[in-house]
Every structure is written in structure tokens, then in C-alpha cells.
């Protein structure tokens, strides 16, 4: 299987605070990788580094052939290959769900209105929100907004999708509907990296779980690793999480 | 001595049109220049930001009265000594308005959450696309009320244009008072004229704010 995302010995500090301390992991095409860990363990930062939202001080990150650590990186080309969904949805409040999805295909890929609308309709159908096309974000529930955000990212046909604690702001029921969409995506062969606190979901869907602690990759393995942690830190973390 | 009559009212009405005209010049000119200043203020380039900050500081730190004097007499020195008063007053008020509108709009642009920039950036949109398609439409909503509020300030500040010989509402009032000497009557009438111009603006601002916000919040 070809490697799509590769982090090698990544170091990152915010001032004196060391957030990533030699992080390395690989993601192959079609894989679903769940990054778990306590708040402050550096997992969200690692995800943001993959999309060049943060710069790293040392190490290398390769994403779909882009050298993300390189200063000469063309960020726009990188972002054509990588989609990201945020915890706070970040939909554009002045646009309807459909317009939110159409925006990037029309202005970045220069698609016509009709082609973009077809894509938007298709993506909305994939997240089960066809009937909400003309709703503005604040007319939607948190779960629906997050599904629109996923559809917006999908519309750009990324090769990798990043999910940054996308269900952390949602109640259990809304979390369920968002996770279902993500599970469908995973089954459809999308390469996904998700930072999550949903242990059950990680165990069920992830092909690889990366447990981060103190800015390091502490333990990594298949979903079943969560049932039999080898390090005491992961045992504590899983124990307190469930 | 003649008392306040229809002829004076007519004179004030004509002067009111000059006030409105000068306000329009100041608002349109100041708006265009102010928009450029606002964009410069949020530029990624330090130099560009620095130029805009300096401009704003100088304009905001200079009394409009002095600014008008400087332009009227300054332009005369470099050869424009036959300059019509409306041009000098128009330039002065344009510069004045641009300094304030630029800052007001910068604040509106910056009050759009950073995460909106980020989301647009992650969709591979260029800086210009992010600005025009995502940030400015949202900033526009926030900007409406303070912008129209400042428009009212412009209308009232046009009264200072009298110092360069421009006959607008306040100057017309002074001229009438010089001939009939009924200051209270005359200036109450002048105040009413200002109110008639400014009130619809304030009402419009409130209306716009309601229309742009309801159902979107």
C-alpha cells in the first residue's frame, strides 16, 4: 500500500512550550487513523501541521507528494489534496448549506454554477442532508452543520481528510449522526486521519490507532490495542475514558 | 430690519443641498480611499500596514479645521490658487473620512473570526478569494451601523467647510443672521435642517441592521 501521509521526527514548540517532541507515523492510502490522547498531548497540533496550518521546527512531513515542511511549499496545491473538518464547523454564516459547498469548487476549480451545484447536491446527499440545501448554518443543528462541513470538504475531492475533534461540541445523538457519515466515508475508501475522543468509534473504524502523550507517539497499533494497552499511560487513559 | 421669512428658508434649503452634496463627495471619496486603507491595514506586509497606520494616525490626529486650512492654502502655494471651495472642502473631507472609515472597516474585517479565514484557506482559496467571498460579506454586515453612524458625523462636519469660503448650511445661517440678527430663530432652523438630513440616515442604519441580522444569527 502506498504511503499518503508520513511524519518523521516532527518537532514543534509554541515559544518555550514543546508540543510535538519527535512525532513519527505513517498513513497508507485508504487507511483510517485515529489519533487519541489527553488534551494538550499535541494531537490536534500534529493534525494541523499535516495541513500546514502550523509550521514545524524540525523533522519532515510528506503529504501526497508535497513536502509540507519545506518553506517553498505551495500551500494551495497541498490543500487541494487535503480536506479538513474542524471542531467548530466553521461554515460560512452568510451562505446557505449549498452555497457553502459550491464556493470552493466555483472559485478555486473554476467550475460553472451548474456543475458546482450538482457536486453540492451529491455531497449533501452523501451526508444525508439533501433537504437542507437552502438552509443557513444557524438554521441547522450542530450535527447538521458538521455534516455540511464534511460535505463542503468532500466537494473538493481531497485525497486525505483530516478531522479535528469534529464531535467534541455535540451531544451523543448528534455525535452519532456525524460518526455514521464518517464511517460511510471510511467504508468508501477515503484516507482519513481523525483526532477524536470517541474511543468506541476509534476501536471499530480505525485501521490504526495512534496514542499520543506529552508530544510523543506513545503507543500505536490496531483498534484492538485499546482493549489491551501495553503502556500504563494508555491503560489509565482508556480506563478513565470509558 | 426684515424678519425671518420664506426667502431665508429658501436660501437655507439651497445651502442644505450643498451640505448634502459635500457630504456625498466626502463619503464616496472617503469610502473609496478608506476601503484601500482598511485593506492595507490588514495586509500581510509590514511595510504596507505601517504606511496605512501612519496615514491614519496623521489624519486622526489633525483637526478637520486645520486640515481644511492646510489643503486650501497648501494647494494655493503649489499653484492651484483659483481652486473652487467645493474642491478644497471635498478633498479635505475625503481625507478626513478615509482616516476614520478605514479604521472602522479594519475593525469590522478583524472582527470576523480567524477560523473563517482558516476554513477558507483550507479549501485552497487564494487570499483575495478569501477576502472577497468569505470575509468582506460578513464584515459588511458588521460595518453597516457604524458606517452610517459616521456618515451622520460627516454631514455635521461639513459645517467646517465654511472656513474655506464654502456656503453650506451653517455658513448660510451665519449670513442670514448677519442681515436680520435673529440668531436663535435662524440657528434653530439650521439645526432642524441638519436633523432632517441626519434622521433618515440613522433610521436607515437601524433598518439595515435589522434586515441584515434577523434570520442570520
mmCIF file with all atom_site columns, C-alpha atoms in Angstrom, chain A residues 48 51 53 76 79 84 86 90-94 103-104 107-108 136 138 152 156, chain B residues 115-116 118-126 129 133-134 137-138 141 215-217:
data_model
loop_
_atom_site.group_PDB
_atom_site.id
_atom_site.type_symbol
_atom_site.label_atom_id
_atom_site.label_alt_id
_atom_site.label_comp_id
_atom_site.label_asym_id
_atom_site.label_entity_id
_atom_site.label_seq_id
_atom_site.pdbx_PDB_ins_code
_atom_site.Cartn_x
_atom_site.Cartn_y
_atom_site.Cartn_z
_atom_site.occupancy
_atom_site.B_iso_or_equiv
_atom_site.pdbx_formal_charge
_atom_site.auth_seq_id
_atom_site.auth_comp_id
_atom_site.auth_asym_id
_atom_site.auth_atom_id
_atom_site.pdbx_PDB_model_num
ATOM 1  C CA . UNK A 1 48  ? -2.810  20.997 11.882 1.00 0.00 ? 48  UNK A CA 1
ATOM 2  C CA . UNK A 1 51  ? -2.278  20.712 6.629  1.00 0.00 ? 51  UNK A CA 1
ATOM 3  C CA . UNK A 1 53  ? -1.828  25.399 9.411  1.00 0.00 ? 53  UNK A CA 1
ATOM 4  C CA . UNK A 1 76  ? -2.825  25.905 -2.100 1.00 0.00 ? 76  UNK A CA 1
ATOM 5  C CA . UNK A 1 79  ? -4.926  21.959 0.283  1.00 0.00 ? 79  UNK A CA 1
ATOM 6  C CA . UNK A 1 84  ? -10.041 19.326 6.977  1.00 0.00 ? 84  UNK A CA 1
ATOM 7  C CA . UNK A 1 86  ? -12.934 21.473 12.418 1.00 0.00 ? 86  UNK A CA 1
ATOM 8  C CA . UNK A 1 90  ? -16.557 26.972 10.617 1.00 0.00 ? 90  UNK A CA 1
ATOM 9  C CA . UNK A 1 91  ? -19.279 27.123 7.993  1.00 0.00 ? 91  UNK A CA 1
ATOM 10 C CA . UNK A 1 92  ? -19.649 30.470 6.245  1.00 0.00 ? 92  UNK A CA 1
ATOM 11 C CA . UNK A 1 93  ? -22.656 32.030 8.022  1.00 0.00 ? 93  UNK A CA 1
ATOM 12 C CA . UNK A 1 94  ? -23.641 34.299 5.130  1.00 0.00 ? 94  UNK A CA 1
ATOM 13 C CA . UNK A 1 103 ? -17.974 28.228 -3.072 1.00 0.00 ? 103 UNK A CA 1
ATOM 14 C CA . UNK A 1 104 ? -14.607 26.478 -3.342 1.00 0.00 ? 104 UNK A CA 1
ATOM 15 C CA . UNK A 1 107 ? -13.765 29.906 -7.275 1.00 0.00 ? 107 UNK A CA 1
ATOM 16 C CA . UNK A 1 108 ? -10.859 27.504 -6.808 1.00 0.00 ? 108 UNK A CA 1
ATOM 17 C CA . UNK A 1 136 ? -28.374 28.884 6.503  1.00 0.00 ? 136 UNK A CA 1
ATOM 18 C CA . UNK A 1 138 ? -27.720 28.868 12.085 1.00 0.00 ? 138 UNK A CA 1
ATOM 19 C CA . UNK A 1 152 ? -18.003 21.086 1.865  1.00 0.00 ? 152 UNK A CA 1
ATOM 20 C CA . UNK A 1 156 ? -13.127 19.415 -3.344 1.00 0.00 ? 156 UNK A CA 1
ATOM 21 C CA . UNK B 2 115 ? -11.453 30.486 11.948 1.00 0.00 ? 115 UNK B CA 1
ATOM 22 C CA . UNK B 2 116 ? -13.334 31.783 8.898  1.00 0.00 ? 116 UNK B CA 1
ATOM 23 C CA . UNK B 2 118 ? -8.697  29.296 8.215  1.00 0.00 ? 118 UNK B CA 1
ATOM 24 C CA . UNK B 2 119 ? -11.668 27.410 6.801  1.00 0.00 ? 119 UNK B CA 1
ATOM 25 C CA . UNK B 2 120 ? -11.419 29.300 3.513  1.00 0.00 ? 120 UNK B CA 1
ATOM 26 C CA . UNK B 2 121 ? -7.664  28.826 3.397  1.00 0.00 ? 121 UNK B CA 1
ATOM 27 C CA . UNK B 2 122 ? -8.087  25.070 3.873  1.00 0.00 ? 122 UNK B CA 1
ATOM 28 C CA . UNK B 2 123 ? -10.389 24.997 0.839  1.00 0.00 ? 123 UNK B CA 1
ATOM 29 C CA . UNK B 2 124 ? -7.417  26.215 -1.234 1.00 0.00 ? 124 UNK B CA 1
ATOM 30 C CA . UNK B 2 125 ? -8.903  29.669 -1.788 1.00 0.00 ? 125 UNK B CA 1
ATOM 31 C CA . UNK B 2 126 ? -6.460  32.492 -2.560 1.00 0.00 ? 126 UNK B CA 1
ATOM 32 C CA . UNK B 2 129 ? -10.900 34.997 -2.761 1.00 0.00 ? 129 UNK B CA 1
ATOM 33 C CA . UNK B 2 133 ? -16.038 35.802 -0.870 1.00 0.00 ? 133 UNK B CA 1
ATOM 34 C CA . UNK B 2 134 ? -15.841 34.989 2.831  1.00 0.00 ? 134 UNK B CA 1
ATOM 35 C CA . UNK B 2 137 ? -19.555 39.812 3.034  1.00 0.00 ? 137 UNK B CA 1
ATOM 36 C CA . UNK B 2 138 ? -19.531 39.141 6.774  1.00 0.00 ? 138 UNK B CA 1
ATOM 37 C CA . UNK B 2 141 ? -22.992 43.306 7.957  1.00 0.00 ? 141 UNK B CA 1
ATOM 38 C CA . UNK B 2 215 ? -32.577 35.163 10.463 1.00 0.00 ? 215 UNK B CA 1
ATOM 39 C CA . UNK B 2 216 ? -28.834 35.071 10.129 1.00 0.00 ? 216 UNK B CA 1
ATOM 40 C CA . UNK B 2 217 ? -27.901 34.949 13.741 1.00 0.00 ? 217 UNK B CA 1
#
